[in-house]
PDB file of C-alpha atoms and ligand atoms in Angstrom:
ATOM      1  CA  UNK A   1      37.588  24.654  17.036  1.00  0.00           C
ATOM      2  CA  UNK A   2      34.240  22.302  18.594  1.00  0.00           C
ATOM      3  CA  UNK A   3      33.718  23.503  22.185  1.00  0.00           C
ATOM      4  CA  UNK A   4      30.856  23.122  24.505  1.00  0.00           C
ATOM      5  CA  UNK A   5      28.761  26.010  25.246  1.00  0.00           C
ATOM      6  CA  UNK A   6      30.187  26.484  28.811  1.00  0.00           C
ATOM      7  CA  UNK A   7      33.284  29.061  28.372  1.00  0.00           C
ATOM      8  CA  UNK A   8      32.092  31.136  25.554  1.00  0.00           C
ATOM      9  CA  UNK A   9      28.768  32.055  27.578  1.00  0.00           C
ATOM     10  CA  UNK A  10      30.666  32.440  30.989  1.00  0.00           C
ATOM     11  CA  UNK A  11      33.067  34.970  29.103  1.00  0.00           C
ATOM     12  CA  UNK A  12      29.735  36.670  27.596  1.00  0.00           C
ATOM     13  CA  UNK A  13      27.827  37.018  30.305  1.00  0.00           C
ATOM     14  CA  UNK A  14      30.540  38.227  32.913  1.00  0.00           C
ATOM     15  CA  UNK A  15      31.531  40.781  30.309  1.00  0.00           C
ATOM     16  CA  UNK A  16      27.706  41.756  29.278  1.00  0.00           C
ATOM     17  CA  UNK A  17      28.065  40.457  26.032  1.00  0.00           C
ATOM     18  CA  UNK A  18      26.363  37.927  24.052  1.00  0.00           C
ATOM     19  CA  UNK A  19      26.931  34.706  21.963  1.00  0.00           C
ATOM     20  CA  UNK A  20      24.485  34.368  19.115  1.00  0.00           C
ATOM     21  CA  UNK A  21      22.906  30.893  18.030  1.00  0.00           C
ATOM     22  CA  UNK A  22      22.421  30.446  14.984  1.00  0.00           C
ATOM     23  CA  UNK A  23      19.835  27.603  13.648  1.00  0.00           C
ATOM     24  CA  UNK A  24      21.087  25.476  10.988  1.00  0.00           C
ATOM     25  CA  UNK A  25      18.650  24.336   8.242  1.00  0.00           C
ATOM     26  CA  UNK A  26      21.032  22.406   5.626  1.00  0.00           C
ATOM     27  CA  UNK A  27      24.647  21.812   4.413  1.00  0.00           C
ATOM     28  CA  UNK A  28      24.860  25.123   2.628  1.00  0.00           C
ATOM     29  CA  UNK A  29      23.206  27.306   5.578  1.00  0.00           C
ATOM     30  CA  UNK A  30      26.566  25.584   7.895  1.00  0.00           C
ATOM     31  CA  UNK A  31      28.773  26.211   5.604  1.00  0.00           C
ATOM     32  CA  UNK A  32      27.754  30.023   5.337  1.00  0.00           C
ATOM     33  CA  UNK A  33      27.405  30.374   8.712  1.00  0.00           C
ATOM     34  CA  UNK A  34      30.774  29.278   9.977  1.00  0.00           C
ATOM     35  CA  UNK A  35      32.824  31.499   7.159  1.00  0.00           C
ATOM     36  CA  UNK A  36      30.568  34.236   8.275  1.00  0.00           C
ATOM     37  CA  UNK A  37      31.882  33.598  12.087  1.00  0.00           C
ATOM     38  CA  UNK A  38      35.590  32.938  10.427  1.00  0.00           C
ATOM     39  CA  UNK A  39      35.296  36.304   8.986  1.00  0.00           C
ATOM     40  CA  UNK A  40      33.944  37.892  11.642  1.00  0.00           C
ATOM     41  CA  UNK A  41      36.515  35.750  14.283  1.00  0.00           C
ATOM     42  CA  UNK A  42      33.259  35.533  16.651  1.00  0.00           C
ATOM     43  CA  UNK A  43      32.432  32.237  18.836  1.00  0.00           C
ATOM     44  CA  UNK A  44      29.019  30.938  17.681  1.00  0.00           C
ATOM     45  CA  UNK A  45      26.923  28.344  18.536  1.00  0.00           C
ATOM     46  CA  UNK A  46      24.963  25.933  15.906  1.00  0.00           C
ATOM     47  CA  UNK A  47      21.456  25.101  16.806  1.00  0.00           C
ATOM     48  CA  UNK A  48      19.680  22.118  15.388  1.00  0.00           C
ATOM     49  CA  UNK A  49      16.238  21.616  16.141  1.00  0.00           C
ATOM     50  CA  UNK A  50      15.015  17.968  16.175  1.00  0.00           C
ATOM     51  CA  UNK A  51      13.086  18.418  13.064  1.00  0.00           C
ATOM     52  CA  UNK A  52      16.387  19.382  11.570  1.00  0.00           C
ATOM     53  CA  UNK A  53      18.228  16.815  12.623  1.00  0.00           C
ATOM     54  CA  UNK A  54      15.859  14.763  10.884  1.00  0.00           C
ATOM     55  CA  UNK A  55      16.053  16.630   7.177  1.00  0.00           C
ATOM     56  CA  UNK A  56      20.005  16.454   7.850  1.00  0.00           C
ATOM     57  CA  UNK A  57      19.650  12.354   7.792  1.00  0.00           C
ATOM     58  CA  UNK A  58      20.250  12.468  11.521  1.00  0.00           C
ATOM     59  CA  UNK A  59      22.689  13.149  14.517  1.00  0.00           C
ATOM     60  CA  UNK A  60      25.678  11.851  13.323  1.00  0.00           C
ATOM     61  CA  UNK A  61      25.423  13.773  10.106  1.00  0.00           C
ATOM     62  CA  UNK A  62      25.252  16.764  11.617  1.00  0.00           C
ATOM     63  CA  UNK A  63      27.938  16.246  13.976  1.00  0.00           C
ATOM     64  CA  UNK A  64      30.404  14.709  11.223  1.00  0.00           C
ATOM     65  CA  UNK A  65      29.517  17.627   8.863  1.00  0.00           C
ATOM     66  CA  UNK A  66      29.946  20.230  11.279  1.00  0.00           C
ATOM     67  CA  UNK A  67      32.996  18.887  12.415  1.00  0.00           C
ATOM     68  CA  UNK A  68      34.341  18.063   9.114  1.00  0.00           C
ATOM     69  CA  UNK A  69      33.821  21.486   7.646  1.00  0.00           C
ATOM     70  CA  UNK A  70      35.539  23.063  10.731  1.00  0.00           C
ATOM     71  CA  UNK A  71      38.498  20.959   9.856  1.00  0.00           C
ATOM     72  CA  UNK A  72      38.412  21.894   6.169  1.00  0.00           C
ATOM     73  CA  UNK A  73      37.107  25.295   6.215  1.00  0.00           C
ATOM     74  CA  UNK A  74      39.900  26.193   8.765  1.00  0.00           C
ATOM     75  CA  UNK A  75      37.749  27.572  10.919  1.00  0.00           C
ATOM     76  CA  UNK A  76      39.823  28.763  14.323  1.00  0.00           C
ATOM     77  CA  UNK A  77      36.643  30.301  16.302  1.00  0.00           C
ATOM     78  CA  UNK A  78      35.239  28.213  18.959  1.00  0.00           C
ATOM     79  CA  UNK A  79      32.120  26.677  17.366  1.00  0.00           C
ATOM     80  CA  UNK A  80      29.536  25.070  19.637  1.00  0.00           C
ATOM     81  CA  UNK A  81      27.444  22.495  17.794  1.00  0.00           C
ATOM     82  CA  UNK A  82      23.931  22.473  20.118  1.00  0.00           C
ATOM     83  CA  UNK A  83      20.630  20.619  20.413  1.00  0.00           C
ATOM     84  CA  UNK A  84      17.575  23.131  20.328  1.00  0.00           C
ATOM     85  CA  UNK A  85      14.720  22.138  21.773  1.00  0.00           C
ATOM     86  CA  UNK A  86      14.794  18.251  22.522  1.00  0.00           C
ATOM     87  CA  UNK A  87      12.892  16.433  24.450  1.00  0.00           C
ATOM     88  CA  UNK A  88      14.387  13.478  26.465  1.00  0.00           C
ATOM     89  CA  UNK A  89      15.101  10.922  23.484  1.00  0.00           C
ATOM     90  CA  UNK A  90      16.209  13.937  21.204  1.00  0.00           C
ATOM     91  CA  UNK A  91      18.796  14.842  23.996  1.00  0.00           C
ATOM     92  CA  UNK A  92      20.464  11.054  24.108  1.00  0.00           C
ATOM     93  CA  UNK A  93      20.174  10.553  20.630  1.00  0.00           C
ATOM     94  CA  UNK A  94      22.430  14.026  20.075  1.00  0.00           C
ATOM     95  CA  UNK A  95      25.054  12.996  23.621  1.00  0.00           C
ATOM     96  CA  UNK A  96      25.177   9.812  21.373  1.00  0.00           C
ATOM     97  CA  UNK A  97      26.059  11.435  18.405  1.00  0.00           C
ATOM     98  CA  UNK A  98      28.680  13.473  20.335  1.00  0.00           C
ATOM     99  CA  UNK A  99      27.210  16.620  20.414  1.00  0.00           C
ATOM    100  CA  UNK A 100      29.049  18.808  22.850  1.00  0.00           C
ATOM    101  CA  UNK A 101      26.037  20.955  24.176  1.00  0.00           C
ATOM    102  CA  UNK A 102      22.084  19.961  24.325  1.00  0.00           C
ATOM    103  CA  UNK A 103      18.639  21.991  25.339  1.00  0.00           C
ATOM    104  CA  UNK A 104      15.834  19.541  27.070  1.00  0.00           C
ATOM    105  CA  UNK A 105      13.189  21.367  26.552  1.00  0.00           C
ATOM    106  CA  UNK A 106      10.234  20.339  29.159  1.00  0.00           C
ATOM    107  CA  UNK A 107       8.408  23.255  29.655  1.00  0.00           C
ATOM    108  CA  UNK A 108       5.199  21.963  28.249  1.00  0.00           C
ATOM    109  CA  UNK A 109       5.359  19.416  31.095  1.00  0.00           C
ATOM    110  CA  UNK A 110       4.161  19.769  34.577  1.00  0.00           C
ATOM    111  CA  UNK A 111       6.761  21.669  36.548  1.00  0.00           C
ATOM    112  CA  UNK A 112       7.836  19.037  38.807  1.00  0.00           C
ATOM    113  CA  UNK A 113       8.647  16.535  35.912  1.00  0.00           C
ATOM    114  CA  UNK A 114      10.421  19.152  33.695  1.00  0.00           C
ATOM    115  CA  UNK A 115      12.548  19.502  36.867  1.00  0.00           C
ATOM    116  CA  UNK A 116      13.208  15.653  37.200  1.00  0.00           C
ATOM    117  CA  UNK A 117      14.083  14.934  33.808  1.00  0.00           C
ATOM    118  CA  UNK A 118      16.052  17.964  33.646  1.00  0.00           C
ATOM    119  CA  UNK A 119      18.360  16.817  36.727  1.00  0.00           C
ATOM    120  CA  UNK A 120      18.461  12.901  34.693  1.00  0.00           C
ATOM    121  CA  UNK A 121      20.201  14.918  31.728  1.00  0.00           C
ATOM    122  CA  UNK A 122      22.333  16.812  33.763  1.00  0.00           C
ATOM    123  CA  UNK A 123      23.868  13.838  35.405  1.00  0.00           C
ATOM    124  CA  UNK A 124      24.221  12.708  31.931  1.00  0.00           C
ATOM    125  CA  UNK A 125      26.056  16.063  30.658  1.00  0.00           C
ATOM    126  CA  UNK A 126      27.948  16.377  33.442  1.00  0.00           C
ATOM    127  CA  UNK A 127      29.895  13.451  33.339  1.00  0.00           C
ATOM    128  CA  UNK A 128      30.819  13.868  29.606  1.00  0.00           C
ATOM    129  CA  UNK A 129      31.623  17.569  29.893  1.00  0.00           C
ATOM    130  CA  UNK A 130      28.628  18.480  27.810  1.00  0.00           C
ATOM    131  CA  UNK A 131      26.958  21.880  28.424  1.00  0.00           C
ATOM    132  CA  UNK A 132      23.087  22.020  29.128  1.00  0.00           C
ATOM    133  CA  UNK A 133      20.320  24.279  28.361  1.00  0.00           C
ATOM    134  CA  UNK A 134      16.539  23.967  29.959  1.00  0.00           C
ATOM    135  CA  UNK A 135      13.521  26.094  29.787  1.00  0.00           C
ATOM    136  CA  UNK A 136      10.807  27.147  31.883  1.00  0.00           C
ATOM    137  CA  UNK A 137       8.125  29.352  31.523  1.00  0.00           C
ATOM    138  CA  UNK A 138       7.554  29.000  27.999  1.00  0.00           C
ATOM    139  CA  UNK A 139       8.687  31.177  24.761  1.00  0.00           C
ATOM    140  CA  UNK A 140       5.508  32.086  22.383  1.00  0.00           C
ATOM    141  CA  UNK A 141       4.921  31.359  18.830  1.00  0.00           C
ATOM    142  CA  UNK A 142       5.418  28.467  16.324  1.00  0.00           C
ATOM    143  CA  UNK A 143       8.700  25.954  16.821  1.00  0.00           C
ATOM    144  CA  UNK A 144       8.999  22.657  15.465  1.00  0.00           C
ATOM    145  CA  UNK A 145       5.065  22.806  14.564  1.00  0.00           C
ATOM    146  CA  UNK A 146       3.917  23.526  17.719  1.00  0.00           C
ATOM    147  CA  UNK A 147       2.017  26.472  18.733  1.00  0.00           C
ATOM    148  CA  UNK A 148       2.486  27.936  22.136  1.00  0.00           C
ATOM    149  CA  UNK A 149       1.404  30.786  24.501  1.00  0.00           C
ATOM    150  CA  UNK A 150       3.836  33.149  26.293  1.00  0.00           C
ATOM    151  CA  UNK A 151       4.212  31.856  29.736  1.00  0.00           C
ATOM    152  CA  UNK A 152       6.756  33.955  32.168  1.00  0.00           C
ATOM    153  CA  UNK A 153       9.072  32.271  33.919  1.00  0.00           C
ATOM    154  CA  UNK A 154       8.714  32.511  37.842  1.00  0.00           C
ATOM    155  CA  UNK A 155      11.434  33.478  39.956  1.00  0.00           C
ATOM    156  CA  UNK A 156      11.034  30.356  42.408  1.00  0.00           C
ATOM    157  CA  UNK A 157      10.749  28.030  39.775  1.00  0.00           C
ATOM    158  CA  UNK A 158      14.140  29.480  37.958  1.00  0.00           C
ATOM    159  CA  UNK A 159      15.880  29.147  41.024  1.00  0.00           C
ATOM    160  CA  UNK A 160      15.096  25.360  41.467  1.00  0.00           C
ATOM    161  CA  UNK A 161      16.720  24.897  38.140  1.00  0.00           C
ATOM    162  CA  UNK A 162      19.876  26.869  38.772  1.00  0.00           C
ATOM    163  CA  UNK A 163      20.235  24.397  41.910  1.00  0.00           C
ATOM    164  CA  UNK A 164      20.618  21.402  39.323  1.00  0.00           C
ATOM    165  CA  UNK A 165      23.854  23.127  37.839  1.00  0.00           C
ATOM    166  CA  UNK A 166      22.664  23.881  34.322  1.00  0.00           C
ATOM    167  CA  UNK A 167      24.550  25.894  32.128  1.00  0.00           C
ATOM    168  CA  UNK A 168      22.118  28.437  30.653  1.00  0.00           C
ATOM    169  CA  UNK A 169      18.220  28.728  31.224  1.00  0.00           C
ATOM    170  CA  UNK A 170      15.936  29.709  28.141  1.00  0.00           C
ATOM    171  CA  UNK A 171      13.526  32.206  29.859  1.00  0.00           C
ATOM    172  CA  UNK A 172      10.005  33.305  28.917  1.00  0.00           C
ATOM    173  CA  UNK A 173       9.910  37.300  29.404  1.00  0.00           C
ATOM    174  CA  UNK A 174       7.678  37.802  26.282  1.00  0.00           C
ATOM    175  CA  UNK A 175       9.916  36.569  23.322  1.00  0.00           C
ATOM    176  CA  UNK A 176       7.968  34.381  20.586  1.00  0.00           C
ATOM    177  CA  UNK A 177       9.550  32.327  18.003  1.00  0.00           C
ATOM    178  CA  UNK A 178       8.756  33.539  14.235  1.00  0.00           C
ATOM    179  CA  UNK A 179       7.750  36.749  13.201  1.00  0.00           C
ATOM    180  CA  UNK A 180       6.605  39.597  16.164  1.00  0.00           C
ATOM    181  CA  UNK A 181       2.759  40.352  15.762  1.00  0.00           C
ATOM    182  CA  UNK A 182       2.263  43.844  15.496  1.00  0.00           C
ATOM    183  CA  UNK A 183       0.331  43.954  18.660  1.00  0.00           C
ATOM    184  CA  UNK A 184       3.477  42.246  20.612  1.00  0.00           C
ATOM    185  CA  UNK A 185       3.559  43.478  23.949  1.00  0.00           C
ATOM    186  CA  UNK A 186       7.413  43.651  24.415  1.00  0.00           C
ATOM    187  CA  UNK A 187      10.376  42.235  26.252  1.00  0.00           C
ATOM    188  CA  UNK A 188       9.212  42.114  29.928  1.00  0.00           C
ATOM    189  CA  UNK A 189      12.722  44.010  30.971  1.00  0.00           C
ATOM    190  CA  UNK A 190      11.742  44.149  34.951  1.00  0.00           C
ATOM    191  CA  UNK A 191      11.049  40.671  34.895  1.00  0.00           C
ATOM    192  CA  UNK A 192      14.473  39.875  33.122  1.00  0.00           C
ATOM    193  CA  UNK A 193      16.178  42.167  35.627  1.00  0.00           C
ATOM    194  CA  UNK A 194      14.611  40.152  38.427  1.00  0.00           C
ATOM    195  CA  UNK A 195      15.509  36.764  37.019  1.00  0.00           C
ATOM    196  CA  UNK A 196      19.286  38.041  36.556  1.00  0.00           C
ATOM    197  CA  UNK A 197      19.733  39.517  40.002  1.00  0.00           C
ATOM    198  CA  UNK A 198      18.681  36.177  41.183  1.00  0.00           C
ATOM    199  CA  UNK A 199      20.157  33.452  39.399  1.00  0.00           C
ATOM    200  CA  UNK A 200      23.200  35.089  38.308  1.00  0.00           C
ATOM    201  CA  UNK A 201      23.899  32.845  35.898  1.00  0.00           C
ATOM    202  CA  UNK A 202      23.600  32.768  31.677  1.00  0.00           C
ATOM    203  CA  UNK A 203      20.533  33.398  30.375  1.00  0.00           C
ATOM    204  CA  UNK A 204      18.922  32.819  26.805  1.00  0.00           C
ATOM    205  CA  UNK A 205      16.530  34.707  24.730  1.00  0.00           C
ATOM    206  CA  UNK A 206      15.058  32.411  22.129  1.00  0.00           C
ATOM    207  CA  UNK A 207      13.039  34.048  19.403  1.00  0.00           C
ATOM    208  CA  UNK A 208      15.850  36.655  18.611  1.00  0.00           C
ATOM    209  CA  UNK A 209      14.432  37.543  14.898  1.00  0.00           C
ATOM    210  CA  UNK A 210      12.900  41.038  15.106  1.00  0.00           C
ATOM    211  CA  UNK A 211      14.295  42.258  18.561  1.00  0.00           C
ATOM    212  CA  UNK A 212      15.965  45.535  18.100  1.00  0.00           C
ATOM    213  CA  UNK A 213      19.236  46.382  18.128  1.00  0.00           C
ATOM    214  CA  UNK A 214      18.322  48.459  21.517  1.00  0.00           C
ATOM    215  CA  UNK A 215      16.346  45.883  23.021  1.00  0.00           C
ATOM    216  CA  UNK A 216      19.248  43.208  22.559  1.00  0.00           C
ATOM    217  CA  UNK A 217      21.528  45.636  24.037  1.00  0.00           C
ATOM    218  CA  UNK A 218      19.364  46.164  26.818  1.00  0.00           C
ATOM    219  CA  UNK A 219      18.820  42.407  27.234  1.00  0.00           C
ATOM    220  CA  UNK A 220      22.739  41.709  27.782  1.00  0.00           C
ATOM    221  CA  UNK A 221      23.018  43.973  30.621  1.00  0.00           C
ATOM    222  CA  UNK A 222      20.672  41.821  32.216  1.00  0.00           C
ATOM    223  CA  UNK A 223      22.030  38.619  31.621  1.00  0.00           C
ATOM    224  CA  UNK A 224      21.131  37.288  28.565  1.00  0.00           C
ATOM    225  CA  UNK A 225      23.905  35.839  27.020  1.00  0.00           C
ATOM    226  CA  UNK A 226      22.852  33.503  24.232  1.00  0.00           C
ATOM    227  CA  UNK A 227      20.339  34.930  21.482  1.00  0.00           C
ATOM    228  CA  UNK A 228      18.562  32.227  19.245  1.00  0.00           C
ATOM    229  CA  UNK A 229      18.112  33.362  15.610  1.00  0.00           C
ATOM    230  CA  UNK A 230      16.445  31.292  12.513  1.00  0.00           C
ATOM    231  CA  UNK A 231      13.489  33.366  11.396  1.00  0.00           C
ATOM    232  CA  UNK A 232      15.668  36.047  10.103  1.00  0.00           C
ATOM    233  CA  UNK A 233      17.763  34.033   8.063  1.00  0.00           C
ATOM    234  CA  UNK A 234      15.092  32.024   6.672  1.00  0.00           C
ATOM    235  CA  UNK A 235      13.351  35.090   5.144  1.00  0.00           C
ATOM    236  CA  UNK A 236      16.649  36.618   3.788  1.00  0.00           C
ATOM    237  CA  UNK A 237      17.495  33.345   2.169  1.00  0.00           C
ATOM    238  CA  UNK A 238      14.147  32.874   0.661  1.00  0.00           C
ATOM    239  CA  UNK A 239      13.790  36.501  -0.437  1.00  0.00           C
ATOM    240  CA  UNK A 240      17.059  36.032  -1.817  1.00  0.00           C
ATOM    241  CA  UNK A 241      16.036  32.833  -3.989  1.00  0.00           C
ATOM    242  CA  UNK A 242      13.184  34.220  -5.162  1.00  0.00           C
ATOM    243  CA  UNK A 243      14.394  37.495  -6.312  1.00  0.00           C
ATOM    244  CA  UNK A 244      17.094  35.157  -8.304  1.00  0.00           C
ATOM    245  CA  UNK A 245      14.534  33.145  -9.745  1.00  0.00           C
ATOM    246  CA  UNK A 246      12.529  36.141 -10.784  1.00  0.00           C
ATOM    247  CA  UNK A 247      15.022  37.797 -12.501  1.00  0.00           C
ATOM    248  CA  UNK A 248      16.415  35.098 -14.376  1.00  0.00           C
ATOM    249  CA  UNK A 249      16.092  32.644 -17.026  1.00  0.00           C
ATOM    250  CA  UNK A 250      16.355  29.604 -14.870  1.00  0.00           C
ATOM    251  CA  UNK A 251      16.579  27.086 -17.603  1.00  0.00           C
ATOM    252  CA  UNK A 252      19.232  28.961 -19.689  1.00  0.00           C
ATOM    253  CA  UNK A 253      23.294  29.746 -18.822  1.00  0.00           C
ATOM    254  CA  UNK A 254      23.585  26.815 -16.204  1.00  0.00           C
ATOM    255  CA  UNK A 255      21.322  28.145 -13.868  1.00  0.00           C
ATOM    256  CA  UNK A 256      19.341  25.056 -12.837  1.00  0.00           C
ATOM    257  CA  UNK A 257      22.713  23.963 -11.474  1.00  0.00           C
ATOM    258  CA  UNK A 258      21.927  24.144  -7.876  1.00  0.00           C
ATOM    259  CA  UNK A 259      25.459  25.908  -7.333  1.00  0.00           C
ATOM    260  CA  UNK A 260      24.120  28.687  -9.355  1.00  0.00           C
ATOM    261  CA  UNK A 261      20.496  28.484  -8.177  1.00  0.00           C
ATOM    262  CA  UNK A 262      21.656  29.099  -4.939  1.00  0.00           C
ATOM    263  CA  UNK A 263      24.241  30.872  -4.864  1.00  0.00           C
ATOM    264  CA  UNK A 264      22.606  34.513  -4.073  1.00  0.00           C
ATOM    265  CA  UNK A 265      20.950  32.519  -1.294  1.00  0.00           C
ATOM    266  CA  UNK A 266      24.175  31.359   0.384  1.00  0.00           C
ATOM    267  CA  UNK A 267      25.359  34.631   0.073  1.00  0.00           C
ATOM    268  CA  UNK A 268      22.509  36.239   1.838  1.00  0.00           C
ATOM    269  CA  UNK A 269      23.133  33.601   4.867  1.00  0.00           C
ATOM    270  CA  UNK A 270      26.605  34.991   5.031  1.00  0.00           C
ATOM    271  CA  UNK A 271      26.078  38.313   4.909  1.00  0.00           C
ATOM    272  CA  UNK A 272      23.130  38.470   7.423  1.00  0.00           C
ATOM    273  CA  UNK A 273      24.994  36.324   9.876  1.00  0.00           C
ATOM    274  CA  UNK A 274      28.010  38.896   9.564  1.00  0.00           C
ATOM    275  CA  UNK A 275      25.929  41.493  10.371  1.00  0.00           C
ATOM    276  CA  UNK A 276      24.602  39.577  13.424  1.00  0.00           C
ATOM    277  CA  UNK A 277      27.499  39.027  14.614  1.00  0.00           C
ATOM    278  CA  UNK A 278      29.236  42.355  13.987  1.00  0.00           C
ATOM    279  CA  UNK A 279      26.569  43.983  16.444  1.00  0.00           C
ATOM    280  CA  UNK A 280      28.338  43.059  19.715  1.00  0.00           C
TER     281      UNK A 280
HETATM  282  P1  13P B 301      13.365  32.595  15.867  1.00  0.00           P
HETATM  283  O1  13P B 301      12.808  31.819  14.909  1.00  0.00           O
HETATM  284  O2  13P B 301      11.858  33.632  16.038  1.00  0.00           O
HETATM  285  O3  13P B 301      14.520  33.833  15.573  1.00  0.00           O
HETATM  286  O4  13P B 301      13.494  31.912  17.396  1.00  0.00           O
HETATM  287  C1  13P B 301      14.897  31.344  17.098  1.00  0.00           C
HETATM  288  C2  13P B 301      14.701  30.329  18.509  1.00  0.00           C
HETATM  289  O5  13P B 301      14.645  30.849  19.351  1.00  0.00           O
HETATM  290  C3  13P B 301      15.439  28.946  18.381  1.00  0.00           C
HETATM  291  O6  13P B 301      15.612  28.259  19.640  1.00  0.00           O
END
């Protein structure tokens, strides 16, 4: 069942629980993440970054692929298809392709401009019952080939965004996209606690790969209702593919057939996603 993120996130927030947002990168990713959601019977958010959408062939491909897989694989659990880190134009394209949920990321813009554009996107989303995520402060690391430093979210600015009526807010609390460096300072739980007390709305933790289970638990108790994961599955998938290629004669026994070549890598996505979803 394809849904927007409103109800699943509000329920998770109320119960101090979390819905995982798993980025999808190709057909196999989408299929095996959905099968993991089916087997664990958990709601799931499938995140598509603008560069992933381009790789798939476009936003319509993503929408039709996800809807068709839900139908053919008989997925009963709620599935939200969500644009991840879109600019204004990306949001419009995803909305036109029937995405039920989008993230407008204006975090690199001056605050007033981010706020004004977020309001415009909200007006469009609200009319179409599309859920909306915005971001203030900044998540560190590399996302879609853009490198950023961590900028902590300011409480007064976050309150301005709450007033818009958005459904979820991505916060900068020391989190980083990609692998965490060995000298990482960790999550600023004090700031998260203050943000949650003032905002009382679902908050989003980007850069979920590599955060310990204990820290995830702590985050969920302090208002994080959506956790985004991409790198962890990419690494797992690449390792499985590497191992298969190292240990098998690729040019014999039909190992060159992509359905055989990617089998272990697909299983790795399925198993890792199940492990992630079963945490809570
Ligand atoms: P990671 O790649 O660090 O898991 O982050 C994913 C993410 O936040 C996507 O928005």
